[in-house]
XYZ file of C-alpha atoms in Angstrom:
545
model
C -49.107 10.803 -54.329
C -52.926 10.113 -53.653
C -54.339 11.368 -50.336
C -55.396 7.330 -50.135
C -51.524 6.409 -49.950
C -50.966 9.402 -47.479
C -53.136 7.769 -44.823
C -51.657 4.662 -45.223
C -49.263 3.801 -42.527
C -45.640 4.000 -43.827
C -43.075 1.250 -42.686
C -40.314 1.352 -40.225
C -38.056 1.499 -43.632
C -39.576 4.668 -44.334
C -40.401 6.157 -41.294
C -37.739 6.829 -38.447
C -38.651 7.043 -35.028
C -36.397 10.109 -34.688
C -38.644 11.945 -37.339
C -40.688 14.761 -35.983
C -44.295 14.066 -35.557
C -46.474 15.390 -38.652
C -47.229 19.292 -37.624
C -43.951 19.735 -36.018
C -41.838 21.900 -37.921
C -38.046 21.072 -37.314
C -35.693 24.656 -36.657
C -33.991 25.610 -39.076
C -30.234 24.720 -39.156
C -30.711 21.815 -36.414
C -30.371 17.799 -36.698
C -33.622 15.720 -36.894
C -31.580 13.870 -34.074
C -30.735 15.103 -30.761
C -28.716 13.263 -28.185
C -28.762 13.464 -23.926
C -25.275 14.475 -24.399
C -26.502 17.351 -25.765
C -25.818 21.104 -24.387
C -29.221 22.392 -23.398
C -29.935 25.900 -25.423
C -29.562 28.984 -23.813
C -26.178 27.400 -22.175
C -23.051 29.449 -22.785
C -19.655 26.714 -23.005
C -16.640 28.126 -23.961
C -15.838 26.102 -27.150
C -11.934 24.210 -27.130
C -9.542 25.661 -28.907
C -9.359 23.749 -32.811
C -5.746 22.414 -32.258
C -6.886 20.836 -28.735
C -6.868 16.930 -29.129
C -9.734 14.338 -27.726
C -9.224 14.472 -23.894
C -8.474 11.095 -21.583
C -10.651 10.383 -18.765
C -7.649 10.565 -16.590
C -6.746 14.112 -17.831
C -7.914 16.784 -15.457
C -10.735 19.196 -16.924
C -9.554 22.541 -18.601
C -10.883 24.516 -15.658
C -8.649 22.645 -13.426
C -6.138 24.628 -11.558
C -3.771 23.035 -9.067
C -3.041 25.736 -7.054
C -6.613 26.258 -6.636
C -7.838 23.243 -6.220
C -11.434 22.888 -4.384
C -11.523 21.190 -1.095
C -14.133 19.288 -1.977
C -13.016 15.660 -1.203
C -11.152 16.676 1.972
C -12.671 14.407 4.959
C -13.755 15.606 7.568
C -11.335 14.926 10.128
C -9.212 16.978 7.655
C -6.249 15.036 5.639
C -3.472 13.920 8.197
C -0.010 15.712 7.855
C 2.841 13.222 7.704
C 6.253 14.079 8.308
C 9.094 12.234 7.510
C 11.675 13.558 10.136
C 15.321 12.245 8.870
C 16.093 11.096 12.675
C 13.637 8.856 12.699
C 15.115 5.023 11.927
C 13.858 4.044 8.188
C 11.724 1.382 9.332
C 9.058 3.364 10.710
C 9.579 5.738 8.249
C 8.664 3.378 5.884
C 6.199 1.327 7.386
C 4.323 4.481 7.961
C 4.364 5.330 4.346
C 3.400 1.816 3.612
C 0.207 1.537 5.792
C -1.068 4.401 3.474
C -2.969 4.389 0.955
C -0.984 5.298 -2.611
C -3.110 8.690 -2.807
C -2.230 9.519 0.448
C 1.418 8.899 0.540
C 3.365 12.431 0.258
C 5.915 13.310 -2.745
C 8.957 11.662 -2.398
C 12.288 13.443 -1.826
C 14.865 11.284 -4.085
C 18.011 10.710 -2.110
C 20.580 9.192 -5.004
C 20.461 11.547 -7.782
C 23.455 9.741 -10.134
C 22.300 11.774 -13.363
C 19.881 13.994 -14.756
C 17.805 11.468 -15.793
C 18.383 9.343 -12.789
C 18.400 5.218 -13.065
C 16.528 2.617 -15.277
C 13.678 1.613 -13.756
C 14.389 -2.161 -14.433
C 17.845 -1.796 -12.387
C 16.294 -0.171 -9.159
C 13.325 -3.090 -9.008
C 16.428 -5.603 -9.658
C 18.251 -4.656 -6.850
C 15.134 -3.601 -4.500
C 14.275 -7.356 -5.115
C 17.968 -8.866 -4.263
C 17.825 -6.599 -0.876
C 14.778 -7.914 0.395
C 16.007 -11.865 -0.907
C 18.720 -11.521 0.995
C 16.104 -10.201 4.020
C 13.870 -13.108 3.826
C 16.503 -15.482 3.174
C 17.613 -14.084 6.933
C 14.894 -15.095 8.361
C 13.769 -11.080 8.655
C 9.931 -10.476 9.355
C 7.669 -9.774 5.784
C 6.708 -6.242 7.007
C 10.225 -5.408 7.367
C 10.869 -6.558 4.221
C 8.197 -4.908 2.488
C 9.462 -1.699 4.244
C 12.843 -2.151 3.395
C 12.017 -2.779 -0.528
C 9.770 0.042 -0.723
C 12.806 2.171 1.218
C 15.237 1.580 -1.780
C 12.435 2.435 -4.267
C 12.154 5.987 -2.655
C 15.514 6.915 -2.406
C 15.724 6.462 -6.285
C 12.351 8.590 -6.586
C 9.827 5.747 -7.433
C 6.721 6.819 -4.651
C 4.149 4.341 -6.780
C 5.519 1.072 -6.335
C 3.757 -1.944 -4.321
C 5.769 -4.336 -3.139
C 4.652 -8.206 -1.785
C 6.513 -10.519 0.107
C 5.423 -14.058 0.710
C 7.243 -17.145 2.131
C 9.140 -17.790 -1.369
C 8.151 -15.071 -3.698
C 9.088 -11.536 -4.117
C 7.450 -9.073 -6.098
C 6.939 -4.984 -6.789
C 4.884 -3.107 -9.255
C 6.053 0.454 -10.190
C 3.205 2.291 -12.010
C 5.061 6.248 -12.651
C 1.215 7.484 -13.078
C -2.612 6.427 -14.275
C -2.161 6.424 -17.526
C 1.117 4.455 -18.203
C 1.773 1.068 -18.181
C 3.107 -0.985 -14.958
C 6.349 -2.299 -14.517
C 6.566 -5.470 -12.378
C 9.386 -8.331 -11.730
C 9.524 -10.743 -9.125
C 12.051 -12.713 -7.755
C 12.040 -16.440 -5.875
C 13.682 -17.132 -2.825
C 14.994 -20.660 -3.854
C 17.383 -21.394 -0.327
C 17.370 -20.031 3.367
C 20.189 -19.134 5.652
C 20.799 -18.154 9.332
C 23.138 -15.189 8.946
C 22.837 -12.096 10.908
C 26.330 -10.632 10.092
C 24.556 -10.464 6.266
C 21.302 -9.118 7.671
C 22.758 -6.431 9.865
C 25.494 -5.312 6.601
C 21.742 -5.507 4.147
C 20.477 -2.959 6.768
C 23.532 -0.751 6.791
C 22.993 -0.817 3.095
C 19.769 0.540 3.055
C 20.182 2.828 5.495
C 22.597 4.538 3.651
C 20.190 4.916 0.860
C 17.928 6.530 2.630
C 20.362 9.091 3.860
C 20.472 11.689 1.992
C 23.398 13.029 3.406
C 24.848 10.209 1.911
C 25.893 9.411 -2.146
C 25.581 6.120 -3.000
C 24.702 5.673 -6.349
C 23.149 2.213 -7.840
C 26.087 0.590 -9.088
C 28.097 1.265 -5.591
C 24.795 -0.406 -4.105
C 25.387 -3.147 -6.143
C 29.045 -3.617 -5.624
C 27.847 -3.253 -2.245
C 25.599 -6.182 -2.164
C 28.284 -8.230 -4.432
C 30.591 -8.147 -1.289
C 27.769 -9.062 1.145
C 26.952 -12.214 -0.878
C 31.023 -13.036 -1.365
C 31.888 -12.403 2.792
C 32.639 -15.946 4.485
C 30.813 -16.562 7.559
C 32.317 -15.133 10.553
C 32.704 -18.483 12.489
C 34.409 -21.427 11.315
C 32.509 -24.989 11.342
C 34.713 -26.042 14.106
C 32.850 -22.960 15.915
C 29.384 -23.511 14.972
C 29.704 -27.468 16.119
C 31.263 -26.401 19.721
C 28.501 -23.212 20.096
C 25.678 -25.868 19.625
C 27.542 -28.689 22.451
C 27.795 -25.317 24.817
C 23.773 -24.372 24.248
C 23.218 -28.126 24.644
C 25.412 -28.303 27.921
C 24.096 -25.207 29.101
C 20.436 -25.780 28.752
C 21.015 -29.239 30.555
C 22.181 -27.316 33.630
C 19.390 -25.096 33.120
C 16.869 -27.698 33.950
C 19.070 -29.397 36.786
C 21.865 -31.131 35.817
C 25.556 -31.611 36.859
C 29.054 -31.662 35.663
C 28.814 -35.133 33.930
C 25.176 -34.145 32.207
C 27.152 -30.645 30.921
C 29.225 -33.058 28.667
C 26.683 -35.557 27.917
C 24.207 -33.571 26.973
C 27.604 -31.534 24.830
C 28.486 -34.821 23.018
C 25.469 -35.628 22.238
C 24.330 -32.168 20.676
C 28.265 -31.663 18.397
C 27.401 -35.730 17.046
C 24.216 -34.823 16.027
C 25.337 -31.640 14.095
C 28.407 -33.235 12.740
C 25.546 -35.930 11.237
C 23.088 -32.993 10.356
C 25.973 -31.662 8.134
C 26.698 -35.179 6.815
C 23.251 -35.279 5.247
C 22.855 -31.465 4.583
C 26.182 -32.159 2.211
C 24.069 -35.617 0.586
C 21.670 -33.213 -0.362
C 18.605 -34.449 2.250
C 15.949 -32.436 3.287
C 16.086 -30.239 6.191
C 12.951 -33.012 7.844
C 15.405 -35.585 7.875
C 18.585 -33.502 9.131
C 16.522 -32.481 12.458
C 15.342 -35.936 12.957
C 19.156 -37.408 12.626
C 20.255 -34.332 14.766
C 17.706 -35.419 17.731
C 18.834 -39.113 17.999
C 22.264 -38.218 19.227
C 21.208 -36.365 22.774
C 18.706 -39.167 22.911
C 20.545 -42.333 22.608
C 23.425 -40.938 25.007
C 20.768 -40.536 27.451
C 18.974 -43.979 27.169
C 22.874 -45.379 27.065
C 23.435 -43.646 30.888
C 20.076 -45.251 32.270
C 20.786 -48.453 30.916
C 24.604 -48.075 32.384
C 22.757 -47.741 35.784
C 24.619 -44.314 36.063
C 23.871 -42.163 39.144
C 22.954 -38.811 36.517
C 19.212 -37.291 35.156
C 19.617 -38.475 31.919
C 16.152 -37.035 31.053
C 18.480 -33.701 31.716
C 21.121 -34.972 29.022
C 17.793 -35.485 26.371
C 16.476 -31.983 27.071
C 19.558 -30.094 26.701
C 20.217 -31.961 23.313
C 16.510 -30.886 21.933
C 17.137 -27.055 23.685
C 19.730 -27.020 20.134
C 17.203 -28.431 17.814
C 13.817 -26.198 18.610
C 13.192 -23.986 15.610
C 12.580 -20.804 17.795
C 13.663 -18.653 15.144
C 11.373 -19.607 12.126
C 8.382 -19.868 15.246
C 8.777 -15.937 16.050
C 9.062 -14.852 12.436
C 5.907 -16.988 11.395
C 3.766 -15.474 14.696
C 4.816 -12.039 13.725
C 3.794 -12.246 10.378
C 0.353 -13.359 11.525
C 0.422 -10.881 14.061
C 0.907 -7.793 11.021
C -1.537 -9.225 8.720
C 0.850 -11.163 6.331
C -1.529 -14.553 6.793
C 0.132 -16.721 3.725
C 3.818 -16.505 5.221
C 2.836 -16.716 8.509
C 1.090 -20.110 7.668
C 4.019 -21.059 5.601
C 6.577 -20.530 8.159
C 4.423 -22.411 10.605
C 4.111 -25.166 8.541
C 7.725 -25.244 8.463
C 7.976 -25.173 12.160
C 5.590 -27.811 12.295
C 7.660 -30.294 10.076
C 10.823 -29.464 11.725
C 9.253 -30.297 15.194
C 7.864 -33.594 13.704
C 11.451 -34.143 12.406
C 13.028 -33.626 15.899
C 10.020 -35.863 17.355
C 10.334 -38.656 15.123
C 14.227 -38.985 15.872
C 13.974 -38.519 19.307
C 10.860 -41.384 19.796
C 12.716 -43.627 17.913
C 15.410 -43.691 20.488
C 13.031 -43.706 23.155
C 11.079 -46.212 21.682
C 14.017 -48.872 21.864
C 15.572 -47.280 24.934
C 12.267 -48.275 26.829
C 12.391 -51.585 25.153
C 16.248 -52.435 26.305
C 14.435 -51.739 30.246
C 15.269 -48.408 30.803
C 13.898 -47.005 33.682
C 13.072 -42.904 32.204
C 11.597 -40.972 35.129
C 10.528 -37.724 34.113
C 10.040 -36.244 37.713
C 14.220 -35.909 38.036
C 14.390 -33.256 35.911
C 11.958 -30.999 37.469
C 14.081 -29.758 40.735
C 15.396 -26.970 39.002
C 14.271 -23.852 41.179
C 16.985 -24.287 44.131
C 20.344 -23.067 42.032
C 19.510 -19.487 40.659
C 22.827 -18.614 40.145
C 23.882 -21.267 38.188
C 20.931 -21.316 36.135
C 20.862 -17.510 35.266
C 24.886 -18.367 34.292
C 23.720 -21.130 32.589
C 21.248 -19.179 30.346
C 24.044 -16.244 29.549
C 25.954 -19.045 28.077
C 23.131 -20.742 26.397
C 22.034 -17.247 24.230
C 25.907 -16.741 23.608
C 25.999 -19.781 22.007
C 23.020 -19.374 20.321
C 24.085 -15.934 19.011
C 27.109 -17.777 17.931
C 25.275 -20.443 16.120
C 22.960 -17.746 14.170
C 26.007 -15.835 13.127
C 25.728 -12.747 14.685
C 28.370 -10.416 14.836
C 30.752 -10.514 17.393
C 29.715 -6.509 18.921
C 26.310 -8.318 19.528
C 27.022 -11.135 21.348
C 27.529 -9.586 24.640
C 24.079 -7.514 24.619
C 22.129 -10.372 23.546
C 23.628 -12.299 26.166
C 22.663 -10.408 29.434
C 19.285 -10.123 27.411
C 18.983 -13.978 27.625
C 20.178 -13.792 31.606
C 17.343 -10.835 32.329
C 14.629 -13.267 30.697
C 15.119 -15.956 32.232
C 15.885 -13.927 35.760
C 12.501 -12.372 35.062
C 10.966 -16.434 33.923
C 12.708 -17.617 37.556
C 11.231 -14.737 39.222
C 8.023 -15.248 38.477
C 7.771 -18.936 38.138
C 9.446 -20.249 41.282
C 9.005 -17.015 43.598
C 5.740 -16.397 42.559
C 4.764 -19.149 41.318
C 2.707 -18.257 38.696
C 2.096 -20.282 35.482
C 4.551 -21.148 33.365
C 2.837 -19.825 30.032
C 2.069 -16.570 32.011
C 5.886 -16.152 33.199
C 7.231 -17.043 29.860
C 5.100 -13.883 28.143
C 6.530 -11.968 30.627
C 9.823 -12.186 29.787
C 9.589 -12.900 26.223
C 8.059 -9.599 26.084
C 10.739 -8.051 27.632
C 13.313 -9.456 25.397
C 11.338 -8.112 22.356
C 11.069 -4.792 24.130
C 14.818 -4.361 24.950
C 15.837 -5.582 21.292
C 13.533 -3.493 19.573
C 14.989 -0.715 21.733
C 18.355 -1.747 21.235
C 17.677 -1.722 17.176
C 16.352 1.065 17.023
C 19.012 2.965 18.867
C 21.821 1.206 16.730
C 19.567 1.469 13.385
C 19.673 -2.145 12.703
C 17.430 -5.545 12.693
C 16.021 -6.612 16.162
C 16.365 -9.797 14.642
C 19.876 -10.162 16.348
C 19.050 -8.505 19.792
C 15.741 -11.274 19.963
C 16.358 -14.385 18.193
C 19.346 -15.841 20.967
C 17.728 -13.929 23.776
C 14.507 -16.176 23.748
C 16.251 -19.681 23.842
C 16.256 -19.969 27.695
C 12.470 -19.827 27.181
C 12.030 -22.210 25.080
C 9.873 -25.365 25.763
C 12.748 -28.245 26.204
C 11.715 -29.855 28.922
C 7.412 -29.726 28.327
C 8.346 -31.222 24.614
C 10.867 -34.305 26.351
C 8.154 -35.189 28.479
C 5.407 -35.624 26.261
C 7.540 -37.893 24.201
C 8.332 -39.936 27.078
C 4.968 -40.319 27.931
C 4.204 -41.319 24.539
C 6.860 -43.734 24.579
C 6.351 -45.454 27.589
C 2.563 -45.690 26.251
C 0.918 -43.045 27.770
C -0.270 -41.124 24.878
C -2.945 -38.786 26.951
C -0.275 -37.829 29.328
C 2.351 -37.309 26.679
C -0.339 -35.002 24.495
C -1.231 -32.915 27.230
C 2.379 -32.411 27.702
C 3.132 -31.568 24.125
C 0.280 -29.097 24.043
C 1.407 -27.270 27.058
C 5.007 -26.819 24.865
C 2.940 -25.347 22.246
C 1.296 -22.747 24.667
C 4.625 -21.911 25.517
C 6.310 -21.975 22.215
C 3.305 -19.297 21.084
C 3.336 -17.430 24.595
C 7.151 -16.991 23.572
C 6.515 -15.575 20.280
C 3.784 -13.460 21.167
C 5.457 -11.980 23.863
C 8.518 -11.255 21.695
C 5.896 -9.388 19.321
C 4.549 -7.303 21.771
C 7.191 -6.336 23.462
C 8.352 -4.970 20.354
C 4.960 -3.025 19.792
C 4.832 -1.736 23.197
C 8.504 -0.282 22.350
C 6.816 1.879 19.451
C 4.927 3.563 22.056
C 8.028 5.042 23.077
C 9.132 6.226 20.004
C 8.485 9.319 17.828
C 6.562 7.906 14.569
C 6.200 9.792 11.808
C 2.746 11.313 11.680
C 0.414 14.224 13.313
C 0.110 12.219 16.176
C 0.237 9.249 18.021
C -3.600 8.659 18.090
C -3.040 9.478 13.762
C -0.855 5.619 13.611
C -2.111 3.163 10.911
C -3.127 0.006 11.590
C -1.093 -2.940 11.254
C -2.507 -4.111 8.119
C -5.242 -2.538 5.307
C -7.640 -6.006 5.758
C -8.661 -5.085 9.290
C -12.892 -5.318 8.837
C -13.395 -1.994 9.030
């Protein structure tokens, strides 16, 4: 080569722009290329062992040593101790563990041990889902269920699961560690039903797995839960039609009437369940049962004004619509809000909504032609209720038996929730006519002493509150504020009749609300699991900060 070609600039073919610069000699025995990667010389690593395969980011580093692990992400506050003391109820056992984060929940302590190798993973998600169906079918709150599901996933040693509960769709994710794949199934919840006897034996059930004093292996669960869905109701439809003429008749005294209004109001109430059935049986949608339900109470009512009989038939007309307001599906859908679960709680609202349309629709109807035909609907009759306290607190004992009756509860609840429903509405009366404080204000009040004394009452007998809160709230519920705005809307006074409505809506919510945090305030009274009391999760993980 000439010394003209060596000056000549070489291309980027031939030249690489990791070659060293002319007058740098490369060391002997090293690459021309280096990377960042690179150990810096002088640096002593202790090289792996040949055999030792390519490591996994998830793989802890070979100097790793759990016993002596650093404490170098501990906060400072320190990492809270939980304990999960056995004599606390499941629930808040559970909820605890599920207001955690997953790296922060402790080792699990498998209860059912049936083998060595312990139970398909498939099986235990299949019947954690059917549990918490059969929950939510109930009418059970979506934190309860999501504690109950993840309760049954424990007890059969599966600590990384996630389940999530929404108005119509169930579904958990087990994930055994970081590096393996998920398992998830779901399951839909296709029909609805009000039975309490089911809900209270689906809560025996899992409290038993979660004892670990007790054996119950997963195909005696399932057996288990075979007979639950099998069991007849434990009233007969002759029962169910009388229960809701009693709540009707009672809830008529309730707001001032007689004898003759008792069994008005009581005809009216077993005609329009016998025609709810009718259509429930032609396959119609629950919209148009409640809205063929209502028209009963109503028309018997318009009939008696027209008659020129000497009775309140506006009393007849609320006492029919006390059977009809969907109190139940109103407390479950506020709670949910309440804990954070905003998709079912808008869902269940929705359906409260459409149900109270339903009853409105029927019950204008009537009104609409009873007004029509000339008769004479005076709201102001109805509203001397404050002078019979005796008969009224009798009254409302009778009105949450029959409600108890009508939501299937078993028979060694009945009495409890009773008196509950007489101390509510004692407490409403109280404070309403002695007092005379607002009505919203009053009905708080006592709806959140009927959540307080059912979630005490649960808690002590290890079951739902569902059963001990559900009956206990009908005396409270806004019969008489929802009549008179569809009067007034009726007779064409539409203002009138939506200011009315809107006050049943603050009292429908002040109901809920109140049953919600009387159940809270109950917690305070109880041992949770945890350091502390001031160491309690919040409600939800989406709180803003």
């Amino acid at each position: 080569m000439t010394e003209a070609e060596d000056r000549k600039p070489q291309s980027d073919e031939v030249r690489s722009a990791f070659t060293a610069p002319s007058g740098v000699a490369a060391a002997d025995g090293e690459s021309s290329t280096t990377s960042e990667f690179a150990v810096p010389r002088g640096l002593d690593v202790t090289a792996p062992a040949a055999d030792d395969s390519e490591g996994s980011a998830f793989s802890p580093p070979s100097t790793y040593r759990a016993r002596e692990a650093p404490p170098a992400f501990t906060p400072p506050t320190g990492i809270p101790l939980v304990s999960l003391t056995k004599d606390v109820p499941w629930q808040d056992r559970m909820r605890t563990m599920l207001r955690m984060p997953v790296s922060e929940r402790p080792a699990p302590e498998p209860v059912q041990k049936p083998d060595d190798s312990g139970p398909a993973v498939p099986r235990v998600l299949d019947l954690t889902l059917r549990i918490g169906e059969l929950l939510l079918a109930g009418g059970e709150g979506a934190e309860d269920v999501e504690a109950a599901m993840f309760a049954v996933c424990r007890s059969y040693g599966l600590d990384r699961c996630e389940p999530t509960v929404t108005f119509t769709l169930l579904s958990i994710s087990y994930q055994p560690s970081l590096v393996d794949d998920p398992v998830t199934a779901s399951r839909t919840v296709r029909r609805r039903g009000t039975d309490y006897t089911r809900l209270a034996a689906v809560f025996r059930l899992v409290q038993d797995l979660s004892d670990p004093e007790t054996a119950l292996s997963l195909e005696d669960a399932y057996r288990r839960l075979a007979e639950m869905r099998r069991n007849r109701h434990p009233y007969p439809g002759w029962v169910l039609t009388a229960a809701s003429g009693l709540l009707a008749g009672a809830a008529s005294v309730l707001v001032g009437g007689d004898i003759i209004v008792f069994f008005a109001a009581a005809l009216g109430a077993m005609l329009g369940d016998r025609l709810a059935w009718l259509c429930a049986g032609r396959g119609l949608p629950e919209f148009y049962q409640f809205t063929v339900a209502a028209m009963p109470p109503a028309a018997i009512g318009v009939a008696l004004t027209v008659a020129n009989v000497d009775v309140k038939a506006s009393a007849v007309i609320t006492g029919g619509l006390f059977a009809l307001l969907p109190g139940r599906a109103l407390v479950a859908g506020v709670q949910d809000g309440l804990t954070g679960f905003y998709i079912t709680a808008a869902a269940r609202l929705l359906e409260v909504m459409y149900f109270f349309v339903g009853i409105v629709a029927g019950v204008l109807i009537v009104l609409y032609f009873g007004v029509k035909l000339g008769a004479q609907l005076n709201p102001d009759v109805a509203l001397g209720n404050s002078d019979r306290p005796l008969w009224q607190i009798g009254a409302s004992v009778l009105l949450s038996l029959t409600f108890a009756v009508l939501l299937q509860q078993e028979r060694s609840t009945v009495l409890l929730v009773s008196l509950n429903g007489g101390v509510a509405w004692s407490v409403y009366g109280a404070m309403r006519f002695v007092a005379e404080i607002s009505p919203v204000a009053s009905t708080a009040v006592a709806a959140g002493l009927v959540g307080l004394f059912g979630q005490l009452l649960s808690r002590y007998r290890f079951a739902s509150a569902l059963p001990y809160t559900t009956a206990a709230i009908g005396p409270l519920l806004p019969g008489s504020a929802t009549y008179f705005g569809l009067l007034a809307i009726a007779q064409n006074e539409v203002d009138k009749g939506l200011v009315s409505l809107a006050t049943a809506a603050s009292l429908a919510m002040a109901i809920a609300i109140g049953v919600n945090l009387g159940s809270e305030i109950s917690r305070l009274f109880l041992r949770v699991p945890g350091a502390s009391a001031g160491a309690r999760r919040a409600a939800k993980r989406t709180r803003g900060f």
